[in-house]
Amino acid sequence: MVIIMRLNTSLVNEAAKIYKVLSNSRRISILFFLRNSSKEVDVSTIATTLELAQPVVSKQLGILEKYNLVKHHKHGTHVFYFLNDPDVLSMIDAMIEHVEHTAKEHPSNLY
């Protein structure tokens, strides 16, 4: 006998929103940068290191913060960011590992 569990629709919808947030390579790069930083990091450091324009980084950080993946605090005129949910990177790590294992089987331009 197979028992089918019904997923909570609102939870599924929220999960889909987070996957959409994580579908952007810049946001993933920012999350990995923050994970590998030994301390909280200001926007200009992120922008310089990742070679992105500061407004681009600020916009992406705003999106990540909206979904509680990062948080910030202000010190004077500087805004410092840090990971709020490091566990989400485990999910990204698993996906990257999956891609590494299956890259030879799939064409590079799926879309």
PDB file of C-alpha atoms in Angstrom:
ATOM      1  CA  MET A   1       0.000   0.000   0.000  1.00  0.00           C
ATOM      2  CA  VAL A   2       1.437   3.361  -1.034  1.00  0.00           C
ATOM      3  CA  ILE A   3       0.708   6.344   1.166  1.00  0.00           C
ATOM      4  CA  ILE A   4       0.689   9.613  -0.717  1.00  0.00           C
ATOM      5  CA  MET A   5       1.519  12.662   1.348  1.00  0.00           C
ATOM      6  CA  ARG A   6       0.103  15.907   0.124  1.00  0.00           C
ATOM      7  CA  LEU A   7       2.504  18.825   0.229  1.00  0.00           C
ATOM      8  CA  ASN A   8       1.377  22.091   1.707  1.00  0.00           C
ATOM      9  CA  THR A   9       0.763  24.326  -1.323  1.00  0.00           C
ATOM     10  CA  SER A  10       1.970  27.500   0.360  1.00  0.00           C
ATOM     11  CA  LEU A  11       5.237  25.804   1.379  1.00  0.00           C
ATOM     12  CA  VAL A  12       5.743  24.515  -2.158  1.00  0.00           C
ATOM     13  CA  ASN A  13       5.135  28.005  -3.536  1.00  0.00           C
ATOM     14  CA  GLU A  14       7.653  29.527  -1.121  1.00  0.00           C
ATOM     15  CA  ALA A  15      10.219  26.861  -2.012  1.00  0.00           C
ATOM     16  CA  ALA A  16       9.715  27.676  -5.694  1.00  0.00           C
ATOM     17  CA  LYS A  17      10.338  31.365  -4.964  1.00  0.00           C
ATOM     18  CA  ILE A  18      13.612  30.549  -3.231  1.00  0.00           C
ATOM     19  CA  TYR A  19      14.681  28.343  -6.143  1.00  0.00           C
ATOM     20  CA  LYS A  20      13.926  31.278  -8.433  1.00  0.00           C
ATOM     21  CA  VAL A  21      16.113  33.522  -6.264  1.00  0.00           C
ATOM     22  CA  LEU A  22      18.884  30.916  -6.449  1.00  0.00           C
ATOM     23  CA  SER A  23      18.602  30.639 -10.232  1.00  0.00           C
ATOM     24  CA  ASN A  24      20.821  33.699 -10.654  1.00  0.00           C
ATOM     25  CA  SER A  25      24.564  33.030 -10.932  1.00  0.00           C
ATOM     26  CA  ARG A  26      25.467  36.420  -9.429  1.00  0.00           C
ATOM     27  CA  ARG A  27      23.428  35.699  -6.314  1.00  0.00           C
ATOM     28  CA  ILE A  28      25.028  32.262  -5.971  1.00  0.00           C
ATOM     29  CA  SER A  29      28.483  33.862  -6.332  1.00  0.00           C
ATOM     30  CA  ILE A  30      27.632  36.384  -3.620  1.00  0.00           C
ATOM     31  CA  LEU A  31      26.418  33.636  -1.286  1.00  0.00           C
ATOM     32  CA  PHE A  32      29.609  31.615  -1.808  1.00  0.00           C
ATOM     33  CA  PHE A  33      31.734  34.720  -1.290  1.00  0.00           C
ATOM     34  CA  LEU A  34      29.978  35.438   1.996  1.00  0.00           C
ATOM     35  CA  ARG A  35      30.380  31.826   3.107  1.00  0.00           C
ATOM     36  CA  ASN A  36      34.113  31.946   2.436  1.00  0.00           C
ATOM     37  CA  SER A  37      34.600  35.290   4.158  1.00  0.00           C
ATOM     38  CA  SER A  38      35.907  35.143   7.689  1.00  0.00           C
ATOM     39  CA  LYS A  39      33.816  38.157   8.655  1.00  0.00           C
ATOM     40  CA  GLU A  40      30.957  40.354   7.545  1.00  0.00           C
ATOM     41  CA  VAL A  41      31.674  42.100   4.248  1.00  0.00           C
ATOM     42  CA  ASP A  42      30.728  45.498   2.847  1.00  0.00           C
ATOM     43  CA  VAL A  43      29.179  45.943  -0.588  1.00  0.00           C
ATOM     44  CA  SER A  44      32.251  47.523  -2.165  1.00  0.00           C
ATOM     45  CA  THR A  45      34.445  44.573  -1.139  1.00  0.00           C
ATOM     46  CA  ILE A  46      31.964  42.120  -2.658  1.00  0.00           C
ATOM     47  CA  ALA A  47      31.722  44.195  -5.833  1.00  0.00           C
ATOM     48  CA  THR A  48      35.489  44.520  -6.217  1.00  0.00           C
ATOM     49  CA  THR A  49      36.234  40.863  -5.504  1.00  0.00           C
ATOM     50  CA  LEU A  50      33.505  39.508  -7.788  1.00  0.00           C
ATOM     51  CA  GLU A  51      34.215  42.166 -10.427  1.00  0.00           C
ATOM     52  CA  LEU A  52      30.631  43.410 -10.455  1.00  0.00           C
ATOM     53  CA  ALA A  53      29.290  46.945 -10.377  1.00  0.00           C
ATOM     54  CA  GLN A  54      28.353  48.095  -6.890  1.00  0.00           C
ATOM     55  CA  PRO A  55      24.691  48.835  -7.835  1.00  0.00           C
ATOM     56  CA  VAL A  56      24.386  45.296  -9.235  1.00  0.00           C
ATOM     57  CA  VAL A  57      25.704  43.805  -5.997  1.00  0.00           C
ATOM     58  CA  SER A  58      23.419  46.004  -3.905  1.00  0.00           C
ATOM     59  CA  LYS A  59      20.377  44.935  -5.922  1.00  0.00           C
ATOM     60  CA  GLN A  60      21.267  41.236  -5.645  1.00  0.00           C
ATOM     61  CA  LEU A  61      21.900  41.557  -1.908  1.00  0.00           C
ATOM     62  CA  GLY A  62      18.500  43.195  -1.529  1.00  0.00           C
ATOM     63  CA  ILE A  63      16.847  40.220  -3.206  1.00  0.00           C
ATOM     64  CA  LEU A  64      18.817  37.751  -1.070  1.00  0.00           C
ATOM     65  CA  GLU A  65      17.871  39.669   2.054  1.00  0.00           C
ATOM     66  CA  LYS A  66      14.191  39.744   1.097  1.00  0.00           C
ATOM     67  CA  TYR A  67      14.239  35.946   1.253  1.00  0.00           C
ATOM     68  CA  ASN A  68      16.243  35.881   4.505  1.00  0.00           C
ATOM     69  CA  LEU A  69      19.318  34.326   2.905  1.00  0.00           C
ATOM     70  CA  VAL A  70      21.546  37.213   4.020  1.00  0.00           C
ATOM     71  CA  LYS A  71      21.333  39.910   6.664  1.00  0.00           C
ATOM     72  CA  HIS A  72      23.119  43.189   7.140  1.00  0.00           C
ATOM     73  CA  HIS A  73      24.090  45.690   9.752  1.00  0.00           C
ATOM     74  CA  LYS A  74      25.337  49.239   9.418  1.00  0.00           C
ATOM     75  CA  HIS A  75      28.510  50.649  10.859  1.00  0.00           C
ATOM     76  CA  GLY A  76      28.681  54.345  10.096  1.00  0.00           C
ATOM     77  CA  THR A  77      28.082  54.760   6.380  1.00  0.00           C
ATOM     78  CA  HIS A  78      29.082  51.187   5.550  1.00  0.00           C
ATOM     79  CA  VAL A  79      26.636  48.303   5.257  1.00  0.00           C
ATOM     80  CA  PHE A  80      28.062  44.879   6.090  1.00  0.00           C
ATOM     81  CA  TYR A  81      26.472  41.642   4.910  1.00  0.00           C
ATOM     82  CA  PHE A  82      26.628  38.103   6.237  1.00  0.00           C
ATOM     83  CA  LEU A  83      24.874  34.806   5.602  1.00  0.00           C
ATOM     84  CA  ASN A  84      21.641  34.366   7.468  1.00  0.00           C
ATOM     85  CA  ASP A  85      20.984  30.815   6.279  1.00  0.00           C
ATOM     86  CA  PRO A  86      24.226  28.932   5.566  1.00  0.00           C
ATOM     87  CA  ASP A  87      22.217  25.713   5.140  1.00  0.00           C
ATOM     88  CA  VAL A  88      20.964  26.942   1.769  1.00  0.00           C
ATOM     89  CA  LEU A  89      24.522  26.580   0.494  1.00  0.00           C
ATOM     90  CA  SER A  90      24.360  22.849   1.202  1.00  0.00           C
ATOM     91  CA  MET A  91      21.582  22.702  -1.352  1.00  0.00           C
ATOM     92  CA  ILE A  92      23.673  24.678  -3.853  1.00  0.00           C
ATOM     93  CA  ASP A  93      26.698  22.463  -3.132  1.00  0.00           C
ATOM     94  CA  ALA A  94      24.575  19.399  -3.873  1.00  0.00           C
ATOM     95  CA  MET A  95      23.391  20.899  -7.158  1.00  0.00           C
ATOM     96  CA  ILE A  96      26.931  21.813  -8.223  1.00  0.00           C
ATOM     97  CA  GLU A  97      28.055  18.275  -7.392  1.00  0.00           C
ATOM     98  CA  HIS A  98      25.158  16.954  -9.467  1.00  0.00           C
ATOM     99  CA  VAL A  99      26.167  19.190 -12.377  1.00  0.00           C
ATOM    100  CA  GLU A 100      29.781  18.023 -12.143  1.00  0.00           C
ATOM    101  CA  HIS A 101      28.692  14.386 -12.358  1.00  0.00           C
ATOM    102  CA  THR A 102      26.223  14.849 -15.180  1.00  0.00           C
ATOM    103  CA  ALA A 103      27.909  17.564 -17.247  1.00  0.00           C
ATOM    104  CA  LYS A 104      29.184  15.072 -19.800  1.00  0.00           C
ATOM    105  CA  GLU A 105      25.710  13.677 -20.378  1.00  0.00           C
ATOM    106  CA  HIS A 106      23.912  16.945 -21.106  1.00  0.00           C
ATOM    107  CA  PRO A 107      24.341  19.581 -23.790  1.00  0.00           C
ATOM    108  CA  SER A 108      25.665  22.895 -22.515  1.00  0.00           C
ATOM    109  CA  ASN A 109      22.807  24.930 -23.981  1.00  0.00           C
ATOM    110  CA  LEU A 110      19.642  23.467 -22.560  1.00  0.00           C
ATOM    111  CA  TYR A 111      17.666  26.713 -22.866  1.00  0.00           C
TER     112      TYR A 111
END
